[in-house]
Amino acid sequence: MITETLDINFDYSETQQMVASAAKSFAAQHIGPYVSQWDESQEFPVHVLKEAGALGFMGILVPESLGGSGLGYHEYIAIIEEISKVDPSIGLSIAAHNSLCTNHILSFGSEAQKSKWIPKLASGEWIGAWGLTEHNTGSDAGGMNTTAVRKGDHWVLNGAKNFITHGKSGNIAVVIARTGEKGDSHGMTAFVVECGTPGFSSGKKENKLGMRASETAELIFDNCVLTDEAVLGEVGDGFIQSMKILDGGRISIGALSLGIAKGAYEAALKYSKERVQFGKPISSFQGISFKLADMATEIEASELMLHKAAFLKNAGRPMTKLSAMSKMYSSEVCVKVANEAVQIFGGYGYTKDFPVEKFYRDAKLCTIGEGTTEIQKLVIARNILK
């Protein structure tokens, strides 16, 4: 009988410890003092993302040869988590920039395209946007109405994209447009569009429940003319590419969810030890301590699942099922934990004087963005029933 052993190390590597510490310090210095201000005003602090770029946080997965940090998904989770514990809005913006726009060009662009655009994105000099969702096509991306029509030696884009992170302030966008029939998974193509291209503009900025410091707006295309140099990969591969990009993107939303859950839990844990009722801290009451126990357990499970997905992604192994599982579970946990944190704070949790009110509002996006919980279940079901 042959016994196979598997040696698993759950400790953070030296690199993970280093980047987590750097992200924590960055968030404390550059984000923490302004969280309430940005939330109230819905200001998108572009300068903070540029400062994040100086530390390598805007090109986390980009090779050093292209100006990036050359890190893997474990380090990526650590960075997004630490920033999101302070302000999920900034965590969301950094995650979207890295995993969607930058990673799409990095994964499917030609060497010339990568050399042209990736260094500017990795440094934070340029902010990236990614356009798949439309007003009438959220989960049903295959039914998109934005079209790219071939005319002579160029393409003409017409239509609009909705709920786009950095839709107004982005310097460059990866946009998926229909080049074939509706519903044809090989009838869509990815294009790179720079800000300032004639016919390309931004539209309405959304007034949101949460994540208010992360800009969400429309992208509008009105006879926007592009050359073949703007096409990412092969014509007709845009939708297939997008699904692969979203696999990795789900890890980043899972990391965002983990940060929110940990931020809300840590605030609730601290408060429960300080808040005295009936002559003793409320943490000594079973009703509160059991809430904290559930929160801690579910956070632990989220973290383990995310890092297993990261392990598979780093190894280049199939991870569609696990990325969907980790995104779904982590996002639902962060909503539950934020809700319980408000409950533990009681009336104070309903005020803006304490952080859990904002975690509560920010959390809900995680069950919607980059594939709803329902879509994740669909992806999981398809994989386990193959």
PDB file of C-alpha atoms in Angstrom, residues 99-347:
ATOM      1  CA  SER A  99      -7.866  41.983 -12.538  1.00  0.00           C
ATOM      2  CA  LEU A 100     -10.026  43.327 -15.343  1.00  0.00           C
ATOM      3  CA  CYS A 101      -8.489  45.974 -17.612  1.00  0.00           C
ATOM      4  CA  THR A 102      -4.792  45.351 -16.937  1.00  0.00           C
ATOM      5  CA  ASN A 103      -5.082  41.571 -16.776  1.00  0.00           C
ATOM      6  CA  HIS A 104      -7.139  41.392 -19.977  1.00  0.00           C
ATOM      7  CA  ILE A 105      -4.456  43.215 -21.960  1.00  0.00           C
ATOM      8  CA  LEU A 106      -1.724  41.207 -20.226  1.00  0.00           C
ATOM      9  CA  SER A 107      -3.458  37.877 -20.921  1.00  0.00           C
ATOM     10  CA  PHE A 108      -4.592  38.389 -24.520  1.00  0.00           C
ATOM     11  CA  GLY A 109      -2.685  41.345 -25.946  1.00  0.00           C
ATOM     12  CA  SER A 110       0.125  41.092 -28.477  1.00  0.00           C
ATOM     13  CA  GLU A 111       3.665  41.922 -27.395  1.00  0.00           C
ATOM     14  CA  ALA A 112       3.293  45.338 -29.046  1.00  0.00           C
ATOM     15  CA  GLN A 113       0.004  46.006 -27.229  1.00  0.00           C
ATOM     16  CA  LYS A 114       1.419  44.923 -23.882  1.00  0.00           C
ATOM     17  CA  SER A 115       4.530  47.080 -24.331  1.00  0.00           C
ATOM     18  CA  LYS A 116       2.383  50.056 -25.286  1.00  0.00           C
ATOM     19  CA  TRP A 117      -0.192  49.966 -22.493  1.00  0.00           C
ATOM     20  CA  ILE A 118       0.824  47.704 -19.592  1.00  0.00           C
ATOM     21  CA  PRO A 119       3.706  49.810 -18.150  1.00  0.00           C
ATOM     22  CA  LYS A 120       1.417  52.861 -17.888  1.00  0.00           C
ATOM     23  CA  LEU A 121      -1.263  50.782 -16.140  1.00  0.00           C
ATOM     24  CA  ALA A 122       1.179  48.976 -13.845  1.00  0.00           C
ATOM     25  CA  SER A 123       2.715  52.239 -12.634  1.00  0.00           C
ATOM     26  CA  GLY A 124      -0.638  53.863 -11.951  1.00  0.00           C
ATOM     27  CA  GLU A 125       0.107  56.592 -14.503  1.00  0.00           C
ATOM     28  CA  TRP A 126      -3.045  55.395 -16.296  1.00  0.00           C
ATOM     29  CA  ILE A 127      -6.229  54.126 -14.654  1.00  0.00           C
ATOM     30  CA  GLY A 128      -8.007  51.258 -16.410  1.00  0.00           C
ATOM     31  CA  ALA A 129     -11.688  50.484 -17.023  1.00  0.00           C
ATOM     32  CA  TRP A 130     -13.348  47.323 -18.362  1.00  0.00           C
ATOM     33  CA  GLY A 131     -16.666  47.299 -20.187  1.00  0.00           C
ATOM     34  CA  LEU A 132     -18.864  44.219 -20.496  1.00  0.00           C
ATOM     35  CA  THR A 133     -22.142  45.093 -18.712  1.00  0.00           C
ATOM     36  CA  GLU A 134     -24.868  47.123 -20.446  1.00  0.00           C
ATOM     37  CA  HIS A 135     -28.174  48.643 -19.331  1.00  0.00           C
ATOM     38  CA  ASN A 136     -30.217  45.672 -20.492  1.00  0.00           C
ATOM     39  CA  THR A 137     -27.558  42.952 -20.353  1.00  0.00           C
ATOM     40  CA  GLY A 138     -26.144  42.285 -16.908  1.00  0.00           C
ATOM     41  CA  SER A 139     -25.903  38.557 -16.327  1.00  0.00           C
ATOM     42  CA  ASP A 140     -26.917  37.953 -19.971  1.00  0.00           C
ATOM     43  CA  ALA A 141     -23.758  39.480 -21.429  1.00  0.00           C
ATOM     44  CA  GLY A 142     -24.216  37.545 -24.666  1.00  0.00           C
ATOM     45  CA  GLY A 143     -27.233  39.688 -25.525  1.00  0.00           C
ATOM     46  CA  MET A 144     -25.241  42.929 -25.642  1.00  0.00           C
ATOM     47  CA  ASN A 145     -26.291  45.723 -27.983  1.00  0.00           C
ATOM     48  CA  THR A 146     -22.949  47.533 -28.360  1.00  0.00           C
ATOM     49  CA  THR A 147     -21.652  46.712 -31.816  1.00  0.00           C
ATOM     50  CA  ALA A 148     -18.369  46.953 -33.694  1.00  0.00           C
ATOM     51  CA  VAL A 149     -18.842  46.943 -37.455  1.00  0.00           C
ATOM     52  CA  ARG A 150     -16.003  46.427 -39.902  1.00  0.00           C
ATOM     53  CA  LYS A 151     -15.794  49.232 -42.472  1.00  0.00           C
ATOM     54  CA  GLY A 152     -12.844  49.073 -44.821  1.00  0.00           C
ATOM     55  CA  ASP A 153      -9.654  48.949 -42.752  1.00  0.00           C
ATOM     56  CA  HIS A 154     -11.222  50.049 -39.471  1.00  0.00           C
ATOM     57  CA  TRP A 155     -13.952  49.288 -36.922  1.00  0.00           C
ATOM     58  CA  VAL A 156     -16.848  51.519 -35.899  1.00  0.00           C
ATOM     59  CA  LEU A 157     -18.202  51.100 -32.335  1.00  0.00           C
ATOM     60  CA  ASN A 158     -21.703  52.192 -31.329  1.00  0.00           C
ATOM     61  CA  GLY A 159     -23.536  51.631 -28.051  1.00  0.00           C
ATOM     62  CA  ALA A 160     -23.038  52.072 -24.309  1.00  0.00           C
ATOM     63  CA  LYS A 161     -21.707  50.194 -21.309  1.00  0.00           C
ATOM     64  CA  ASN A 162     -23.136  50.571 -17.818  1.00  0.00           C
ATOM     65  CA  PHE A 163     -21.895  50.184 -14.208  1.00  0.00           C
ATOM     66  CA  ILE A 164     -18.284  50.588 -15.298  1.00  0.00           C
ATOM     67  CA  THR A 165     -15.652  51.152 -12.610  1.00  0.00           C
ATOM     68  CA  HIS A 166     -13.592  54.238 -13.578  1.00  0.00           C
ATOM     69  CA  GLY A 167     -16.026  55.007 -16.407  1.00  0.00           C
ATOM     70  CA  LYS A 168     -15.266  58.736 -16.201  1.00  0.00           C
ATOM     71  CA  SER A 169     -11.718  58.931 -14.871  1.00  0.00           C
ATOM     72  CA  GLY A 170     -10.178  55.972 -16.673  1.00  0.00           C
ATOM     73  CA  ASN A 171      -7.471  56.676 -19.235  1.00  0.00           C
ATOM     74  CA  ILE A 172      -8.075  53.450 -21.130  1.00  0.00           C
ATOM     75  CA  ALA A 173     -10.803  50.837 -21.372  1.00  0.00           C
ATOM     76  CA  VAL A 174     -11.067  47.253 -22.567  1.00  0.00           C
ATOM     77  CA  VAL A 175     -14.498  47.022 -24.184  1.00  0.00           C
ATOM     78  CA  ILE A 176     -16.371  43.942 -25.392  1.00  0.00           C
ATOM     79  CA  ALA A 177     -18.541  44.634 -28.450  1.00  0.00           C
ATOM     80  CA  ARG A 178     -20.721  42.437 -30.628  1.00  0.00           C
ATOM     81  CA  THR A 179     -19.143  41.601 -33.978  1.00  0.00           C
ATOM     82  CA  GLY A 180     -21.522  38.740 -34.802  1.00  0.00           C
ATOM     83  CA  GLU A 181     -25.000  37.553 -33.928  1.00  0.00           C
ATOM     84  CA  LYS A 182     -26.614  38.047 -30.522  1.00  0.00           C
ATOM     85  CA  GLY A 183     -26.157  35.086 -28.241  1.00  0.00           C
ATOM     86  CA  ASP A 184     -23.205  33.703 -30.229  1.00  0.00           C
ATOM     87  CA  SER A 185     -20.354  33.140 -27.768  1.00  0.00           C
ATOM     88  CA  HIS A 186     -17.945  33.642 -30.683  1.00  0.00           C
ATOM     89  CA  GLY A 187     -19.731  36.765 -31.893  1.00  0.00           C
ATOM     90  CA  MET A 188     -18.029  39.278 -29.576  1.00  0.00           C
ATOM     91  CA  THR A 189     -14.615  40.936 -29.742  1.00  0.00           C
ATOM     92  CA  ALA A 190     -12.445  42.797 -27.212  1.00  0.00           C
ATOM     93  CA  PHE A 191     -11.139  46.252 -28.101  1.00  0.00           C
ATOM     94  CA  VAL A 192      -8.810  48.640 -26.304  1.00  0.00           C
ATOM     95  CA  VAL A 193     -10.026  52.241 -26.417  1.00  0.00           C
ATOM     96  CA  GLU A 194      -7.954  55.145 -25.138  1.00  0.00           C
ATOM     97  CA  CYS A 195      -9.534  58.201 -23.530  1.00  0.00           C
ATOM     98  CA  GLY A 196      -9.710  61.003 -26.079  1.00  0.00           C
ATOM     99  CA  THR A 197     -10.530  58.734 -29.009  1.00  0.00           C
ATOM    100  CA  PRO A 198     -13.181  60.556 -31.109  1.00  0.00           C
ATOM    101  CA  GLY A 199     -16.646  59.118 -30.468  1.00  0.00           C
ATOM    102  CA  PHE A 200     -15.677  57.736 -27.020  1.00  0.00           C
ATOM    103  CA  SER A 201     -17.074  59.524 -23.961  1.00  0.00           C
ATOM    104  CA  SER A 202     -18.395  58.927 -20.467  1.00  0.00           C
ATOM    105  CA  GLY A 203     -21.984  59.309 -19.350  1.00  0.00           C
ATOM    106  CA  LYS A 204     -23.915  59.237 -16.100  1.00  0.00           C
ATOM    107  CA  LYS A 205     -22.042  58.633 -12.860  1.00  0.00           C
ATOM    108  CA  GLU A 206     -24.078  56.416 -10.529  1.00  0.00           C
ATOM    109  CA  ASN A 207     -25.227  57.630  -7.089  1.00  0.00           C
ATOM    110  CA  LYS A 208     -24.702  54.462  -5.065  1.00  0.00           C
ATOM    111  CA  LEU A 209     -25.673  52.885  -1.750  1.00  0.00           C
ATOM    112  CA  GLY A 210     -22.087  51.904  -0.973  1.00  0.00           C
ATOM    113  CA  MET A 211     -18.599  51.844  -2.497  1.00  0.00           C
ATOM    114  CA  ARG A 212     -19.190  55.550  -3.007  1.00  0.00           C
ATOM    115  CA  ALA A 213     -15.529  56.516  -3.417  1.00  0.00           C
ATOM    116  CA  SER A 214     -15.151  54.044  -6.278  1.00  0.00           C
ATOM    117  CA  GLU A 215     -16.375  55.702  -9.461  1.00  0.00           C
ATOM    118  CA  THR A 216     -19.080  53.884 -11.446  1.00  0.00           C
ATOM    119  CA  ALA A 217     -20.262  55.379 -14.734  1.00  0.00           C
ATOM    120  CA  GLU A 218     -21.350  54.794 -18.331  1.00  0.00           C
ATOM    121  CA  LEU A 219     -19.086  54.404 -21.354  1.00  0.00           C
ATOM    122  CA  ILE A 220     -20.614  55.766 -24.558  1.00  0.00           C
ATOM    123  CA  PHE A 221     -19.578  54.987 -28.140  1.00  0.00           C
ATOM    124  CA  ASP A 222     -20.913  57.141 -30.965  1.00  0.00           C
ATOM    125  CA  ASN A 223     -19.315  56.141 -34.273  1.00  0.00           C
ATOM    126  CA  CYS A 224     -16.044  55.527 -32.438  1.00  0.00           C
ATOM    127  CA  VAL A 225     -13.447  54.553 -35.057  1.00  0.00           C
ATOM    128  CA  LEU A 226     -10.711  52.037 -34.153  1.00  0.00           C
ATOM    129  CA  THR A 227      -7.996  50.295 -36.130  1.00  0.00           C
ATOM    130  CA  ASP A 228      -7.021  46.630 -35.987  1.00  0.00           C
ATOM    131  CA  GLU A 229      -4.330  47.608 -33.479  1.00  0.00           C
ATOM    132  CA  ALA A 230      -7.120  48.032 -30.924  1.00  0.00           C
ATOM    133  CA  VAL A 231      -8.335  44.416 -31.253  1.00  0.00           C
ATOM    134  CA  LEU A 232      -7.271  42.154 -28.364  1.00  0.00           C
ATOM    135  CA  GLY A 233      -6.589  38.615 -29.522  1.00  0.00           C
ATOM    136  CA  GLU A 234      -8.708  37.164 -32.307  1.00  0.00           C
ATOM    137  CA  VAL A 235     -11.919  38.659 -33.659  1.00  0.00           C
ATOM    138  CA  GLY A 236     -14.838  36.759 -32.099  1.00  0.00           C
ATOM    139  CA  ASP A 237     -12.949  35.701 -28.962  1.00  0.00           C
ATOM    140  CA  GLY A 238     -14.018  38.596 -26.727  1.00  0.00           C
ATOM    141  CA  PHE A 239     -16.663  36.742 -24.744  1.00  0.00           C
ATOM    142  CA  ILE A 240     -14.485  33.666 -24.207  1.00  0.00           C
ATOM    143  CA  GLN A 241     -11.646  35.924 -23.059  1.00  0.00           C
ATOM    144  CA  SER A 242     -13.979  37.743 -20.671  1.00  0.00           C
ATOM    145  CA  MET A 243     -15.089  34.548 -18.981  1.00  0.00           C
ATOM    146  CA  LYS A 244     -11.446  33.628 -18.348  1.00  0.00           C
ATOM    147  CA  ILE A 245     -10.721  37.115 -16.996  1.00  0.00           C
ATOM    148  CA  LEU A 246     -13.717  36.855 -14.672  1.00  0.00           C
ATOM    149  CA  ASP A 247     -12.330  33.603 -13.229  1.00  0.00           C
ATOM    150  CA  GLY A 248      -9.418  35.567 -11.800  1.00  0.00           C
ATOM    151  CA  GLY A 249     -11.636  38.554 -11.084  1.00  0.00           C
ATOM    152  CA  ARG A 250     -13.751  36.428  -8.770  1.00  0.00           C
ATOM    153  CA  ILE A 251     -10.693  35.872  -6.588  1.00  0.00           C
ATOM    154  CA  SER A 252     -10.241  39.629  -6.314  1.00  0.00           C
ATOM    155  CA  ILE A 253     -13.891  40.196  -5.345  1.00  0.00           C
ATOM    156  CA  GLY A 254     -13.491  37.363  -2.848  1.00  0.00           C
ATOM    157  CA  ALA A 255     -10.458  39.183  -1.400  1.00  0.00           C
ATOM    158  CA  LEU A 256     -12.479  42.402  -1.259  1.00  0.00           C
ATOM    159  CA  SER A 257     -15.239  40.501   0.561  1.00  0.00           C
ATOM    160  CA  LEU A 258     -12.702  39.010   2.963  1.00  0.00           C
ATOM    161  CA  GLY A 259     -11.358  42.470   3.781  1.00  0.00           C
ATOM    162  CA  ILE A 260     -14.848  43.808   4.470  1.00  0.00           C
ATOM    163  CA  ALA A 261     -15.703  40.824   6.670  1.00  0.00           C
ATOM    164  CA  LYS A 262     -12.474  41.099   8.645  1.00  0.00           C
ATOM    165  CA  GLY A 263     -12.845  44.869   9.038  1.00  0.00           C
ATOM    166  CA  ALA A 264     -16.416  44.548  10.323  1.00  0.00           C
ATOM    167  CA  TYR A 265     -15.573  41.574  12.564  1.00  0.00           C
ATOM    168  CA  GLU A 266     -12.534  43.237  14.142  1.00  0.00           C
ATOM    169  CA  ALA A 267     -14.513  46.404  14.854  1.00  0.00           C
ATOM    170  CA  ALA A 268     -17.353  44.366  16.413  1.00  0.00           C
ATOM    171  CA  LEU A 269     -14.958  42.231  18.466  1.00  0.00           C
ATOM    172  CA  LYS A 270     -13.227  45.313  19.884  1.00  0.00           C
ATOM    173  CA  TYR A 271     -16.521  47.043  20.661  1.00  0.00           C
ATOM    174  CA  SER A 272     -17.986  43.961  22.329  1.00  0.00           C
ATOM    175  CA  LYS A 273     -15.098  43.917  24.801  1.00  0.00           C
ATOM    176  CA  GLU A 274     -15.500  47.623  25.602  1.00  0.00           C
ATOM    177  CA  ARG A 275     -19.277  47.987  25.708  1.00  0.00           C
ATOM    178  CA  VAL A 276     -20.593  47.289  29.225  1.00  0.00           C
ATOM    179  CA  GLN A 277     -24.196  46.342  29.927  1.00  0.00           C
ATOM    180  CA  PHE A 278     -25.629  44.849  33.127  1.00  0.00           C
ATOM    181  CA  GLY A 279     -22.236  45.361  34.721  1.00  0.00           C
ATOM    182  CA  LYS A 280     -20.092  43.410  32.279  1.00  0.00           C
ATOM    183  CA  PRO A 281     -18.794  43.546  28.674  1.00  0.00           C
ATOM    184  CA  ILE A 282     -21.388  42.412  26.147  1.00  0.00           C
ATOM    185  CA  SER A 283     -18.848  39.902  24.770  1.00  0.00           C
ATOM    186  CA  SER A 284     -19.438  37.867  27.948  1.00  0.00           C
ATOM    187  CA  PHE A 285     -23.058  37.242  26.945  1.00  0.00           C
ATOM    188  CA  GLN A 286     -23.640  34.080  24.937  1.00  0.00           C
ATOM    189  CA  GLY A 287     -25.886  35.873  22.462  1.00  0.00           C
ATOM    190  CA  ILE A 288     -22.948  38.063  21.415  1.00  0.00           C
ATOM    191  CA  SER A 289     -20.109  35.572  21.821  1.00  0.00           C
ATOM    192  CA  PHE A 290     -21.886  33.047  19.597  1.00  0.00           C
ATOM    193  CA  LYS A 291     -22.305  35.702  16.887  1.00  0.00           C
ATOM    194  CA  LEU A 292     -18.571  36.387  17.070  1.00  0.00           C
ATOM    195  CA  ALA A 293     -17.812  32.651  16.916  1.00  0.00           C
ATOM    196  CA  ASP A 294     -19.891  32.245  13.754  1.00  0.00           C
ATOM    197  CA  MET A 295     -18.325  35.321  12.172  1.00  0.00           C
ATOM    198  CA  ALA A 296     -14.779  34.141  12.909  1.00  0.00           C
ATOM    199  CA  THR A 297     -15.461  30.631  11.580  1.00  0.00           C
ATOM    200  CA  GLU A 298     -17.001  31.799   8.314  1.00  0.00           C
ATOM    201  CA  ILE A 299     -14.178  34.296   7.737  1.00  0.00           C
ATOM    202  CA  GLU A 300     -11.660  31.478   8.244  1.00  0.00           C
ATOM    203  CA  ALA A 301     -13.498  29.299   5.715  1.00  0.00           C
ATOM    204  CA  SER A 302     -13.615  32.166   3.196  1.00  0.00           C
ATOM    205  CA  GLU A 303      -9.894  32.749   3.511  1.00  0.00           C
ATOM    206  CA  LEU A 304      -9.007  29.092   3.046  1.00  0.00           C
ATOM    207  CA  MET A 305     -11.204  28.749  -0.022  1.00  0.00           C
ATOM    208  CA  LEU A 306      -9.774  31.910  -1.597  1.00  0.00           C
ATOM    209  CA  HIS A 307      -6.193  30.811  -1.123  1.00  0.00           C
ATOM    210  CA  LYS A 308      -6.952  27.384  -2.582  1.00  0.00           C
ATOM    211  CA  ALA A 309      -8.354  29.152  -5.665  1.00  0.00           C
ATOM    212  CA  ALA A 310      -5.213  31.308  -5.729  1.00  0.00           C
ATOM    213  CA  PHE A 311      -3.043  28.190  -5.548  1.00  0.00           C
ATOM    214  CA  LEU A 312      -4.822  26.690  -8.569  1.00  0.00           C
ATOM    215  CA  LYS A 313      -4.627  29.973 -10.499  1.00  0.00           C
ATOM    216  CA  ASN A 314      -0.910  30.378  -9.822  1.00  0.00           C
ATOM    217  CA  ALA A 315      -0.334  26.779 -10.929  1.00  0.00           C
ATOM    218  CA  GLY A 316      -2.266  27.319 -14.168  1.00  0.00           C
ATOM    219  CA  ARG A 317      -4.753  24.611 -13.224  1.00  0.00           C
ATOM    220  CA  PRO A 318      -8.534  24.676 -13.872  1.00  0.00           C
ATOM    221  CA  MET A 319     -10.167  26.823 -11.199  1.00  0.00           C
ATOM    222  CA  THR A 320     -13.474  28.055 -12.635  1.00  0.00           C
ATOM    223  CA  LYS A 321     -15.527  26.039 -10.144  1.00  0.00           C
ATOM    224  CA  LEU A 322     -13.458  27.002  -7.117  1.00  0.00           C
ATOM    225  CA  SER A 323     -13.205  30.669  -8.067  1.00  0.00           C
ATOM    226  CA  ALA A 324     -17.008  30.786  -8.340  1.00  0.00           C
ATOM    227  CA  MET A 325     -17.363  28.956  -5.015  1.00  0.00           C
ATOM    228  CA  SER A 326     -14.927  31.259  -3.226  1.00  0.00           C
ATOM    229  CA  LYS A 327     -16.483  34.414  -4.675  1.00  0.00           C
ATOM    230  CA  MET A 328     -20.010  33.287  -3.832  1.00  0.00           C
ATOM    231  CA  TYR A 329     -19.194  32.144  -0.311  1.00  0.00           C
ATOM    232  CA  SER A 330     -16.925  35.064   0.613  1.00  0.00           C
ATOM    233  CA  SER A 331     -19.386  37.667  -0.657  1.00  0.00           C
ATOM    234  CA  GLU A 332     -22.337  36.140   1.178  1.00  0.00           C
ATOM    235  CA  VAL A 333     -20.248  35.849   4.343  1.00  0.00           C
ATOM    236  CA  CYS A 334     -19.175  39.492   4.194  1.00  0.00           C
ATOM    237  CA  VAL A 335     -22.826  40.608   3.964  1.00  0.00           C
ATOM    238  CA  LYS A 336     -23.733  38.389   6.926  1.00  0.00           C
ATOM    239  CA  VAL A 337     -20.741  39.506   9.012  1.00  0.00           C
ATOM    240  CA  ALA A 338     -21.365  43.197   8.309  1.00  0.00           C
ATOM    241  CA  ASN A 339     -25.017  42.742   9.289  1.00  0.00           C
ATOM    242  CA  GLU A 340     -24.076  41.028  12.557  1.00  0.00           C
ATOM    243  CA  ALA A 341     -21.456  43.690  13.276  1.00  0.00           C
ATOM    244  CA  VAL A 342     -24.130  46.393  13.080  1.00  0.00           C
ATOM    245  CA  GLN A 343     -26.298  44.295  15.417  1.00  0.00           C
ATOM    246  CA  ILE A 344     -23.484  43.982  17.953  1.00  0.00           C
ATOM    247  CA  PHE A 345     -22.967  47.754  17.901  1.00  0.00           C
ATOM    248  CA  GLY A 346     -26.700  48.259  18.399  1.00  0.00           C
ATOM    249  CA  GLY A 347     -27.888  51.835  17.875  1.00  0.00           C
TER     250      GLY A 347
END
